[in-house]
């Protein structure tokens, strides 16, 4: 059972990492719009062929 | 049948691109064709590829391109009120776009920075059809708006309340963080709790127990804060809330857990309590999310006046600039073009035209006005340019006063004490009495320590978890079902009110009827030299009068041919005339004449929607009393009443907006269905206000429910859905009370411990979930056939 001394902190650390990641992503606004991004990722990131202003 | 390349609507008759005959594609109208050309010019033709490969989630209508230059968007006054200055010097503005319907729209809108100079970013929220544009340096919002307009999306600037928006985002993110923390903590606590139930002993028991307490601390403080806050507010306002018994259980559970930890007893209820907090936070979050679908009330606030008008800059009436109706002041001289709404009350200075008063008065037939006549805000100019002088603008105008009345209606609306709160009142009382009895009983049979423990345990295990879960879950389910069918319900309270509706009041124009003139009894009396449809196309094609529109609509499928017309004349209030192929033709109210002889007769009237009679019948079958309210004349109202088989005493005519709301205030359990500004006060005074599709924005603000599909059939389904939803809620309440009784019985028998609580709680929550998902047979079949 001594292995628990190692496993327990490991498990806690792993959990804490994921909670931390979740809080970070929520604060960054990852979940603000749950509808649009799922479509956005389907679109290609191509530049337009012709550009009027030439920039 | 050919389908328009751009908007996928039927193209009858199709028009083709002129420059490319071999590859000619059909279009339904000039608007769609123009957008097609614009997209090609800009190198945006991938739009069609994306559109054809993606599913369409909103029906789109043919494009109508406005001639507006949107120059008012660059006025300092406007920018100050409507835009938000970022820290970097860039400006942000939000537009509601009409016509957003598929993935390709998203692509197109978000490509904006690549073809409009000065645009930094353009992000579209598909759910709300709202785009957030950020510009910098030489960028101009007028140009952005013109581009949207050219691409076929009519932009409506939304007033941005940055502080409120920031606050909302912050709160939502905080709510999500609470859910995440509660979920993670509850999951971890369960691991150690199971080890404890499984027989962990000695130093492990002590270690695991301290871990569960450590995990429970953030859940019972940070995550549970909203419950404590609600409970505190309820107590302070001397009202009741389900959050009071929840808070009591959580707090007592926390105290007991920490107390046991100090004494070294591995006994606490944190596994059950944290899971409960997690589930409750989630169910409330979902309910809130579903209610936020569509534009919020604050977004609609400035919506009804979002079209621009022309204001004269000098006294000679030659030069005009565009202004936003929000900034129209008394004494301004304005030019109102056909199709535009009057932004203020005033007097006509120049021109004659026909007005559509139906939104303000409910009158279905157009009204003629000329110089010197009074006009009111909220009415629409139909046929010719008018120059007017504003007398009363914004708040003091007819529309502004209606709006004030609407807000009054909202403020004085009776708040219902909802079912959960009534139940929780008796529930809390019962739990306190029971724990007192248990305390006295145990004190007499055992000792003080036992008695305290027993009473405390009872308070914890009777936490109304299933009860608190049942209601938001059921409402979320009902609201999402309704929104799938195009019924947007603004809040969950509405469902409780809807289930009780006994008196329905329905507006006539635009609700029971189409609100648009249609040709009926079209009879050709005598053969004429020209075919009748050719006469109609060539004479009526030159005017915008609603009767002309109705006649053109009537002959739309009959391939009329265009011919040269000489001496065309339009006399307002009489009709049109002209010479075609040396014969003199006239179209008047009475019919069509060839060289003075009658060749064809027709009636023009506002016709009843095809599903109105059916919908009204179904409503009365539910035991609801239906009354029709109209501002229109007696004969018109009675003929419509006969058409929908409504008793004449239930068809009330010539009512002012104030009359309507008075009638509604006197009725109990009332529902008002309407569309126009004249219904807005009534909508806000009724217990439930339903705005139908095509409703003017002011009614959307006043209504609790709005329909995004045409017709009245959804109303009946909505009532049934609400009644069934309330049945499910009552069933859920009974089930959850049943489980609580089991906990109470266990506590009295002295066999309660954390393990039993940890079994009862998930089982009761699962039962509730199941009961909510299966709903009732009637509500399952509601939208099937």
mmCIF file of N, CA, C and O in Angstrom, chain B residues 268-358:
data_model
loop_
_atom_site.group_PDB
_atom_site.id
_atom_site.type_symbol
_atom_site.label_atom_id
_atom_site.label_comp_id
_atom_site.label_asym_id
_atom_site.label_seq_id
_atom_site.Cartn_x
_atom_site.Cartn_y
_atom_site.Cartn_z
ATOM 1 N N UNK B 268 -19.060 11.797 6.428
ATOM 2 C CA UNK B 268 -19.636 13.057 5.952
ATOM 3 C C UNK B 268 -20.481 12.809 4.708
ATOM 4 O O UNK B 268 -20.446 11.728 4.120
ATOM 5 N N UNK B 269 -21.242 13.841 4.326
ATOM 6 C CA UNK B 269 -22.160 13.706 3.189
ATOM 7 C C UNK B 269 -21.641 14.467 1.971
ATOM 8 O O UNK B 269 -22.402 14.823 1.092
ATOM 9 N N UNK B 270 -20.330 14.701 1.932
ATOM 10 C CA UNK B 270 -19.824 15.555 0.872
ATOM 11 C C UNK B 270 -19.952 14.943 -0.519
ATOM 12 O O UNK B 270 -20.098 15.662 -1.491
ATOM 13 N N UNK B 271 -19.901 13.622 -0.608
ATOM 14 C CA UNK B 271 -20.058 13.017 -1.942
ATOM 15 C C UNK B 271 -21.422 13.360 -2.535
ATOM 16 O O UNK B 271 -21.528 13.786 -3.679
ATOM 17 N N UNK B 272 -22.472 13.215 -1.742
ATOM 18 C CA UNK B 272 -23.816 13.538 -2.244
ATOM 19 C C UNK B 272 -23.971 15.034 -2.477
ATOM 20 O O UNK B 272 -24.485 15.469 -3.510
ATOM 21 N N UNK B 273 -23.521 15.830 -1.522
ATOM 22 C CA UNK B 273 -23.761 17.273 -1.605
ATOM 23 C C UNK B 273 -23.024 17.925 -2.771
ATOM 24 O O UNK B 273 -23.577 18.770 -3.468
ATOM 25 N N UNK B 274 -21.757 17.510 -3.007
ATOM 26 C CA UNK B 274 -21.019 18.149 -4.109
ATOM 27 C C UNK B 274 -21.595 17.748 -5.468
ATOM 28 O O UNK B 274 -21.692 18.575 -6.369
ATOM 29 N N UNK B 275 -22.005 16.476 -5.588
ATOM 30 C CA UNK B 275 -22.624 16.064 -6.849
ATOM 31 C C UNK B 275 -23.890 16.874 -7.090
ATOM 32 O O UNK B 275 -24.164 17.317 -8.201
ATOM 33 N N UNK B 276 -24.633 17.086 -6.017
ATOM 34 C CA UNK B 276 -25.858 17.869 -6.130
ATOM 35 C C UNK B 276 -25.553 19.289 -6.626
ATOM 36 O O UNK B 276 -26.211 19.801 -7.535
ATOM 37 N N UNK B 277 -24.532 19.903 -6.034
ATOM 38 C CA UNK B 277 -24.180 21.265 -6.448
ATOM 39 C C UNK B 277 -23.818 21.280 -7.929
ATOM 40 O O UNK B 277 -24.282 22.129 -8.698
ATOM 41 N N UNK B 278 -23.040 20.290 -8.344
ATOM 42 C CA UNK B 278 -22.623 20.195 -9.747
ATOM 43 C C UNK B 278 -23.842 20.077 -10.676
ATOM 44 O O UNK B 278 -23.989 20.832 -11.632
ATOM 45 N N UNK B 279 -24.747 19.148 -10.371
ATOM 46 C CA UNK B 279 -25.921 18.933 -11.221
ATOM 47 C C UNK B 279 -26.817 20.164 -11.249
ATOM 48 O O UNK B 279 -27.314 20.564 -12.304
ATOM 49 N N UNK B 280 -27.006 20.764 -10.086
ATOM 50 C CA UNK B 280 -27.880 21.941 -10.023
ATOM 51 C C UNK B 280 -27.321 23.097 -10.821
ATOM 52 O O UNK B 280 -28.042 23.758 -11.576
ATOM 53 N N UNK B 281 -26.018 23.338 -10.666
ATOM 54 C CA UNK B 281 -25.399 24.434 -11.416
ATOM 55 C C UNK B 281 -25.559 24.202 -12.907
ATOM 56 O O UNK B 281 -25.873 25.111 -13.669
ATOM 57 N N UNK B 282 -25.378 22.951 -13.327
ATOM 58 C CA UNK B 282 -25.500 22.636 -14.752
ATOM 59 C C UNK B 282 -26.909 22.877 -15.255
ATOM 60 O O UNK B 282 -27.108 23.498 -16.288
ATOM 61 N N UNK B 283 -27.910 22.356 -14.529
ATOM 62 C CA UNK B 283 -29.282 22.470 -15.020
ATOM 63 C C UNK B 283 -29.677 23.942 -15.113
ATOM 64 O O UNK B 283 -30.360 24.351 -16.046
ATOM 65 N N UNK B 284 -29.211 24.742 -14.148
ATOM 66 C CA UNK B 284 -29.561 26.168 -14.203
ATOM 67 C C UNK B 284 -28.846 26.870 -15.348
ATOM 68 O O UNK B 284 -29.391 27.774 -15.978
ATOM 69 N N UNK B 285 -27.616 26.454 -15.612
ATOM 70 C CA UNK B 285 -26.856 27.048 -16.703
ATOM 71 C C UNK B 285 -27.552 26.775 -18.044
ATOM 72 O O UNK B 285 -27.699 27.667 -18.876
ATOM 73 N N UNK B 286 -27.979 25.536 -18.230
ATOM 74 C CA UNK B 286 -28.642 25.186 -19.495
ATOM 75 C C UNK B 286 -29.929 25.972 -19.673
ATOM 76 O O UNK B 286 -30.234 26.451 -20.760
ATOM 77 N N UNK B 287 -30.693 26.090 -18.595
ATOM 78 C CA UNK B 287 -31.950 26.834 -18.689
ATOM 79 C C UNK B 287 -31.678 28.287 -19.085
ATOM 80 O O UNK B 287 -32.370 28.862 -19.918
ATOM 81 N N UNK B 288 -30.636 28.847 -18.503
ATOM 82 C CA UNK B 288 -30.324 30.229 -18.826
ATOM 83 C C UNK B 288 -29.865 30.372 -20.268
ATOM 84 O O UNK B 288 -30.253 31.284 -20.980
ATOM 85 N N UNK B 289 -29.061 29.415 -20.722
ATOM 86 C CA UNK B 289 -28.549 29.442 -22.097
ATOM 87 C C UNK B 289 -29.686 29.425 -23.096
ATOM 88 O O UNK B 289 -29.679 30.144 -24.089
ATOM 89 N N UNK B 290 -30.668 28.550 -22.845
ATOM 90 C CA UNK B 290 -31.734 28.398 -23.825
ATOM 91 C C UNK B 290 -32.614 29.642 -23.852
ATOM 92 O O UNK B 290 -33.167 29.998 -24.883
ATOM 93 N N UNK B 291 -32.694 30.339 -22.715
ATOM 94 C CA UNK B 291 -33.505 31.555 -22.700
ATOM 95 C C UNK B 291 -32.806 32.704 -23.403
ATOM 96 O O UNK B 291 -33.434 33.679 -23.794
ATOM 97 N N UNK B 292 -31.503 32.604 -23.552
ATOM 98 C CA UNK B 292 -30.767 33.682 -24.187
ATOM 99 C C UNK B 292 -30.727 33.541 -25.696
ATOM 100 O O UNK B 292 -30.160 34.363 -26.388
ATOM 101 N N UNK B 293 -31.329 32.470 -26.210
ATOM 102 C CA UNK B 293 -31.334 32.282 -27.666
ATOM 103 C C UNK B 293 -32.083 33.428 -28.317
ATOM 104 O O UNK B 293 -33.062 33.907 -27.800
ATOM 105 N N UNK B 294 -31.608 33.818 -29.484
ATOM 106 C CA UNK B 294 -32.273 34.917 -30.152
ATOM 107 C C UNK B 294 -31.824 36.228 -29.541
ATOM 108 O O UNK B 294 -31.011 36.252 -28.631
ATOM 109 N N UNK B 295 -32.348 37.311 -30.051
ATOM 110 C CA UNK B 295 -31.929 38.607 -29.561
ATOM 111 C C UNK B 295 -32.515 38.859 -28.182
ATOM 112 O O UNK B 295 -33.666 38.553 -27.937
ATOM 113 N N UNK B 296 -31.733 39.431 -27.315
ATOM 114 C CA UNK B 296 -32.260 39.732 -25.992
ATOM 115 C C UNK B 296 -33.077 41.015 -26.061
ATOM 116 O O UNK B 296 -33.022 41.762 -27.029
ATOM 117 N N UNK B 297 -33.845 41.236 -25.010
ATOM 118 C CA UNK B 297 -34.734 42.401 -24.994
ATOM 119 C C UNK B 297 -33.953 43.696 -25.191
ATOM 120 O O UNK B 297 -34.407 44.603 -25.876
ATOM 121 N N UNK B 298 -32.757 43.770 -24.622
ATOM 122 C CA UNK B 298 -32.011 45.016 -24.738
ATOM 123 C C UNK B 298 -31.519 45.227 -26.169
ATOM 124 O O UNK B 298 -31.384 46.344 -26.627
ATOM 125 N N UNK B 299 -31.281 44.127 -26.883
ATOM 126 C CA UNK B 299 -30.883 44.265 -28.282
ATOM 127 C C UNK B 299 -32.023 44.830 -29.120
ATOM 128 O O UNK B 299 -31.814 45.561 -30.070
ATOM 129 N N UNK B 300 -33.252 44.445 -28.745
ATOM 130 C CA UNK B 300 -34.399 44.874 -29.538
ATOM 131 C C UNK B 300 -34.745 46.334 -29.287
ATOM 132 O O UNK B 300 -35.501 46.926 -30.013
ATOM 133 N N UNK B 301 -34.154 46.894 -28.268
ATOM 134 C CA UNK B 301 -34.559 48.220 -27.831
ATOM 135 C C UNK B 301 -34.544 49.266 -28.939
ATOM 136 O O UNK B 301 -35.482 50.024 -29.095
ATOM 137 N N UNK B 302 -33.467 49.292 -29.707
ATOM 138 C CA UNK B 302 -33.396 50.330 -30.727
ATOM 139 C C UNK B 302 -33.659 49.793 -32.120
ATOM 140 O O UNK B 302 -33.420 50.432 -33.099
ATOM 141 N N UNK B 303 -34.169 48.600 -32.143
ATOM 142 C CA UNK B 303 -34.300 47.897 -33.395
ATOM 143 C C UNK B 303 -35.374 48.508 -34.284
ATOM 144 O O UNK B 303 -35.214 48.637 -35.469
ATOM 145 N N UNK B 304 -36.472 48.903 -33.673
ATOM 146 C CA UNK B 304 -37.614 49.309 -34.472
ATOM 147 C C UNK B 304 -37.364 50.602 -35.224
ATOM 148 O O UNK B 304 -38.109 50.988 -36.088
ATOM 149 N N UNK B 305 -36.297 51.332 -34.874
ATOM 150 C CA UNK B 305 -36.081 52.603 -35.554
ATOM 151 C C UNK B 305 -34.753 52.581 -36.304
ATOM 152 O O UNK B 305 -34.122 53.592 -36.481
ATOM 153 N N UNK B 306 -34.342 51.376 -36.731
ATOM 154 C CA UNK B 306 -32.982 51.294 -37.230
ATOM 155 C C UNK B 306 -32.816 51.722 -38.681
ATOM 156 O O UNK B 306 -31.721 51.858 -39.154
ATOM 157 N N UNK B 307 -33.911 51.929 -39.426
ATOM 158 C CA UNK B 307 -33.757 52.344 -40.809
ATOM 159 C C UNK B 307 -33.488 53.851 -40.867
ATOM 160 O O UNK B 307 -34.020 54.610 -40.084
ATOM 161 N N UNK B 308 -32.671 54.256 -41.815
ATOM 162 C CA UNK B 308 -32.337 55.671 -41.884
ATOM 163 C C UNK B 308 -33.406 56.458 -42.637
ATOM 164 O O UNK B 308 -34.172 55.899 -43.416
ATOM 165 N N UNK B 309 -33.460 57.767 -42.398
ATOM 166 C CA UNK B 309 -34.343 58.642 -43.176
ATOM 167 C C UNK B 309 -33.515 59.819 -43.675
ATOM 168 O O UNK B 309 -32.400 60.051 -43.220
ATOM 169 N N UNK B 310 -34.106 60.569 -44.623
ATOM 170 C CA UNK B 310 -33.387 61.713 -45.180
ATOM 171 C C UNK B 310 -33.827 62.996 -44.488
ATOM 172 O O UNK B 310 -35.015 63.235 -44.317
ATOM 173 N N UNK B 311 -32.851 63.819 -44.101
ATOM 174 C CA UNK B 311 -33.181 65.096 -43.484
ATOM 175 C C UNK B 311 -32.663 66.219 -44.370
ATOM 176 O O UNK B 311 -31.529 66.166 -44.848
ATOM 177 N N UNK B 312 -33.503 67.233 -44.587
ATOM 178 C CA UNK B 312 -33.095 68.364 -45.427
ATOM 179 C C UNK B 312 -32.051 69.183 -44.696
ATOM 180 O O UNK B 312 -32.157 69.418 -43.502
ATOM 181 N N UNK B 313 -31.022 69.622 -45.442
ATOM 182 C CA UNK B 313 -29.981 70.419 -44.799
ATOM 183 C C UNK B 313 -30.191 71.901 -45.075
ATOM 184 O O UNK B 313 -29.596 72.743 -44.440
ATOM 185 N N UNK B 314 -31.056 72.236 -46.050
ATOM 186 C CA UNK B 314 -31.329 73.655 -46.295
ATOM 187 C C UNK B 314 -32.820 73.844 -46.529
ATOM 188 O O UNK B 314 -33.569 72.891 -46.669
ATOM 189 N N UNK B 315 -33.247 75.080 -46.585
ATOM 190 C CA UNK B 315 -34.679 75.348 -46.683
ATOM 191 C C UNK B 315 -35.219 75.103 -48.098
ATOM 192 O O UNK B 315 -36.412 74.977 -48.289
ATOM 193 N N UNK B 316 -34.334 75.032 -49.108
ATOM 194 C CA UNK B 316 -34.832 74.868 -50.475
ATOM 195 C C UNK B 316 -35.205 73.423 -50.785
ATOM 196 O O UNK B 316 -35.678 73.115 -51.869
ATOM 197 N N UNK B 317 -34.995 72.511 -49.834
ATOM 198 C CA UNK B 317 -35.361 71.105 -49.980
ATOM 199 C C UNK B 317 -34.645 70.425 -51.137
ATOM 200 O O UNK B 317 -35.227 69.575 -51.816
ATOM 201 N N UNK B 318 -33.429 70.842 -51.430
ATOM 202 C CA UNK B 318 -32.693 70.171 -52.495
ATOM 203 C C UNK B 318 -31.689 69.173 -51.964
ATOM 204 O O UNK B 318 -31.409 68.169 -52.590
ATOM 205 N N UNK B 319 -31.136 69.520 -50.828
ATOM 206 C CA UNK B 319 -30.101 68.637 -50.316
ATOM 207 C C UNK B 319 -30.560 67.913 -49.060
ATOM 208 O O UNK B 319 -31.136 68.507 -48.162
ATOM 209 N N UNK B 320 -30.300 66.615 -49.062
ATOM 210 C CA UNK B 320 -30.705 65.807 -47.916
ATOM 211 C C UNK B 320 -29.515 64.987 -47.426
ATOM 212 O O UNK B 320 -28.678 64.585 -48.227
ATOM 213 N N UNK B 321 -29.458 64.751 -46.127
ATOM 214 C CA UNK B 321 -28.460 63.808 -45.624
ATOM 215 C C UNK B 321 -29.191 62.701 -44.865
ATOM 216 O O UNK B 321 -30.303 62.896 -44.386
ATOM 217 N N UNK B 322 -28.551 61.554 -44.799
ATOM 218 C CA UNK B 322 -29.166 60.447 -44.075
ATOM 219 C C UNK B 322 -28.977 60.631 -42.579
ATOM 220 O O UNK B 322 -27.892 60.957 -42.136
ATOM 221 N N UNK B 323 -30.023 60.408 -41.841
ATOM 222 C CA UNK B 323 -29.875 60.409 -40.384
ATOM 223 C C UNK B 323 -30.553 59.162 -39.826
ATOM 224 O O UNK B 323 -31.444 58.582 -40.442
ATOM 225 N N UNK B 324 -30.120 58.790 -38.667
ATOM 226 C CA UNK B 324 -30.741 57.669 -37.969
ATOM 227 C C UNK B 324 -31.970 58.217 -37.247
ATOM 228 O O UNK B 324 -31.915 59.294 -36.672
ATOM 229 N N UNK B 325 -33.085 57.480 -37.279
ATOM 230 C CA UNK B 325 -34.320 57.991 -36.671
ATOM 231 C C UNK B 325 -34.147 58.401 -35.208
ATOM 232 O O UNK B 325 -34.846 59.267 -34.713
ATOM 233 N N UNK B 326 -33.190 57.790 -34.543
ATOM 234 C CA UNK B 326 -32.917 58.120 -33.146
ATOM 235 C C UNK B 326 -32.573 59.604 -32.982
ATOM 236 O O UNK B 326 -32.814 60.199 -31.950
ATOM 237 N N UNK B 327 -31.997 60.211 -34.035
ATOM 238 C CA UNK B 327 -31.511 61.575 -33.915
ATOM 239 C C UNK B 327 -32.405 62.590 -34.626
ATOM 240 O O UNK B 327 -31.998 63.710 -34.887
ATOM 241 N N UNK B 328 -33.629 62.173 -34.973
ATOM 242 C CA UNK B 328 -34.573 63.113 -35.568
ATOM 243 C C UNK B 328 -35.137 63.995 -34.458
ATOM 244 O O UNK B 328 -35.496 63.506 -33.392
ATOM 245 N N UNK B 329 -35.186 65.305 -34.712
ATOM 246 C CA UNK B 329 -35.706 66.214 -33.688
ATOM 247 C C UNK B 329 -36.922 66.949 -34.235
ATOM 248 O O UNK B 329 -37.144 66.988 -35.444
ATOM 249 N N UNK B 330 -37.701 67.553 -33.347
ATOM 250 C CA UNK B 330 -38.842 68.359 -33.773
ATOM 251 C C UNK B 330 -38.330 69.472 -34.677
ATOM 252 O O UNK B 330 -37.193 69.924 -34.524
ATOM 253 N N UNK B 331 -39.162 69.890 -35.638
ATOM 254 C CA UNK B 331 -38.831 70.955 -36.601
ATOM 255 C C UNK B 331 -37.929 70.466 -37.730
ATOM 256 O O UNK B 331 -37.643 71.215 -38.648
ATOM 257 N N UNK B 332 -37.449 69.246 -37.704
ATOM 258 C CA UNK B 332 -36.652 68.729 -38.819
ATOM 259 C C UNK B 332 -37.550 68.535 -40.043
ATOM 260 O O UNK B 332 -38.707 68.142 -39.900
ATOM 261 N N UNK B 333 -37.003 68.838 -41.206
ATOM 262 C CA UNK B 333 -37.740 68.564 -42.437
ATOM 263 C C UNK B 333 -37.199 67.267 -43.028
ATOM 264 O O UNK B 333 -35.996 67.141 -43.253
ATOM 265 N N UNK B 334 -38.077 66.304 -43.224
ATOM 266 C CA UNK B 334 -37.627 64.977 -43.620
ATOM 267 C C UNK B 334 -38.261 64.549 -44.923
ATOM 268 O O UNK B 334 -39.381 64.932 -45.240
ATOM 269 N N UNK B 335 -37.508 63.749 -45.667
ATOM 270 C CA UNK B 335 -38.072 63.173 -46.890
ATOM 271 C C UNK B 335 -38.256 61.687 -46.619
ATOM 272 O O UNK B 335 -37.319 60.997 -46.228
ATOM 273 N N UNK B 336 -39.483 61.214 -46.827
ATOM 274 C CA UNK B 336 -39.772 59.809 -46.559
ATOM 275 C C UNK B 336 -40.014 59.123 -47.888
ATOM 276 O O UNK B 336 -40.925 59.485 -48.631
ATOM 277 N N UNK B 337 -39.189 58.145 -48.204
ATOM 278 C CA UNK B 337 -39.327 57.453 -49.476
ATOM 279 C C UNK B 337 -40.305 56.294 -49.349
ATOM 280 O O UNK B 337 -40.593 55.845 -48.238
ATOM 281 N N UNK B 338 -40.819 55.798 -50.475
ATOM 282 C CA UNK B 338 -41.762 54.669 -50.395
ATOM 283 C C UNK B 338 -41.138 53.495 -49.662
ATOM 284 O O UNK B 338 -39.967 53.182 -49.867
ATOM 285 N N UNK B 339 -41.906 52.863 -48.818
ATOM 286 C CA UNK B 339 -41.417 51.708 -48.080
ATOM 287 C C UNK B 339 -40.835 52.067 -46.727
ATOM 288 O O UNK B 339 -40.628 51.201 -45.893
ATOM 289 N N UNK B 340 -40.589 53.361 -46.506
ATOM 290 C CA UNK B 340 -39.997 53.748 -45.230
ATOM 291 C C UNK B 340 -41.066 54.055 -44.184
ATOM 292 O O UNK B 340 -42.181 54.435 -44.512
ATOM 293 N N UNK B 341 -40.684 53.921 -42.930
ATOM 294 C CA UNK B 341 -41.589 54.239 -41.834
ATOM 295 C C UNK B 341 -41.360 55.678 -41.389
ATOM 296 O O UNK B 341 -40.243 56.185 -41.446
ATOM 297 N N UNK B 342 -42.424 56.341 -40.935
ATOM 298 C CA UNK B 342 -42.258 57.688 -40.413
ATOM 299 C C UNK B 342 -41.561 57.616 -39.064
ATOM 300 O O UNK B 342 -41.991 56.869 -38.187
ATOM 301 N N UNK B 343 -40.493 58.394 -38.897
ATOM 302 C CA UNK B 343 -39.756 58.315 -37.633
ATOM 303 C C UNK B 343 -40.346 59.240 -36.570
ATOM 304 O O UNK B 343 -39.981 59.154 -35.413
ATOM 305 N N UNK B 344 -41.237 60.139 -36.955
ATOM 306 C CA UNK B 344 -41.781 61.096 -35.997
ATOM 307 C C UNK B 344 -43.187 61.491 -36.434
ATOM 308 O O UNK B 344 -43.568 61.272 -37.575
ATOM 309 N N UNK B 345 -43.953 62.088 -35.526
ATOM 310 C CA UNK B 345 -45.260 62.642 -35.897
ATOM 311 C C UNK B 345 -45.011 63.982 -36.577
ATOM 312 O O UNK B 345 -44.085 64.700 -36.195
ATOM 313 N N UNK B 346 -45.860 64.319 -37.529
ATOM 314 C CA UNK B 346 -45.632 65.603 -38.175
ATOM 315 C C UNK B 346 -46.679 65.934 -39.207
ATOM 316 O O UNK B 346 -47.741 65.306 -39.266
ATOM 317 N N UNK B 347 -46.372 66.929 -40.037
ATOM 318 C CA UNK B 347 -47.298 67.401 -41.057
ATOM 319 C C UNK B 347 -46.635 67.244 -42.419
ATOM 320 O O UNK B 347 -45.450 67.506 -42.569
ATOM 321 N N UNK B 348 -47.427 66.812 -43.409
ATOM 322 C CA UNK B 348 -46.893 66.672 -44.758
ATOM 323 C C UNK B 348 -46.735 68.059 -45.372
ATOM 324 O O UNK B 348 -47.653 68.880 -45.321
ATOM 325 N N UNK B 349 -45.555 68.347 -45.921
ATOM 326 C CA UNK B 349 -45.328 69.635 -46.561
ATOM 327 C C UNK B 349 -45.531 69.548 -48.065
ATOM 328 O O UNK B 349 -46.047 70.445 -48.699
ATOM 329 N N UNK B 350 -45.098 68.434 -48.633
ATOM 330 C CA UNK B 350 -45.123 68.331 -50.094
ATOM 331 C C UNK B 350 -45.392 66.889 -50.497
ATOM 332 O O UNK B 350 -44.909 65.953 -49.841
ATOM 333 N N UNK B 351 -46.145 66.705 -51.578
ATOM 334 C CA UNK B 351 -46.351 65.377 -52.123
ATOM 335 C C UNK B 351 -47.664 64.745 -51.690
ATOM 336 O O UNK B 351 -48.288 65.161 -50.715
ATOM 337 N N UNK B 352 -48.091 63.755 -52.476
ATOM 338 C CA UNK B 352 -49.257 62.954 -52.101
ATOM 339 C C UNK B 352 -48.818 61.504 -52.161
ATOM 340 O O UNK B 352 -47.991 61.130 -52.985
ATOM 341 N N UNK B 353 -49.384 60.709 -51.305
ATOM 342 C CA UNK B 353 -48.985 59.314 -51.276
ATOM 343 C C UNK B 353 -50.024 58.498 -50.513
ATOM 344 O O UNK B 353 -50.973 59.048 -49.939
ATOM 345 N N UNK B 354 -49.854 57.193 -50.533
ATOM 346 C CA UNK B 354 -50.713 56.312 -49.744
ATOM 347 C C UNK B 354 -49.916 55.813 -48.554
ATOM 348 O O UNK B 354 -48.732 55.524 -48.675
ATOM 349 N N UNK B 355 -50.600 55.709 -47.413
ATOM 350 C CA UNK B 355 -49.936 55.235 -46.216
ATOM 351 C C UNK B 355 -50.527 53.913 -45.758
ATOM 352 O O UNK B 355 -51.705 53.665 -45.933
ATOM 353 N N UNK B 356 -49.686 53.116 -45.152
ATOM 354 C CA UNK B 356 -50.152 51.893 -44.511
ATOM 355 C C UNK B 356 -50.240 52.170 -43.019
ATOM 356 O O UNK B 356 -49.243 52.286 -42.347
ATOM 357 N N UNK B 357 -51.493 52.269 -42.542
ATOM 358 C CA UNK B 357 -51.696 52.588 -41.125
ATOM 359 C C UNK B 357 -51.880 51.349 -40.285
ATOM 360 O O UNK B 357 -52.128 51.424 -39.097
ATOM 361 N N UNK B 358 -51.795 50.159 -40.929
ATOM 362 C CA UNK B 358 -52.260 48.955 -40.252
ATOM 363 C C UNK B 358 -51.500 48.689 -38.961
ATOM 364 O O UNK B 358 -52.064 48.179 -38.007
#
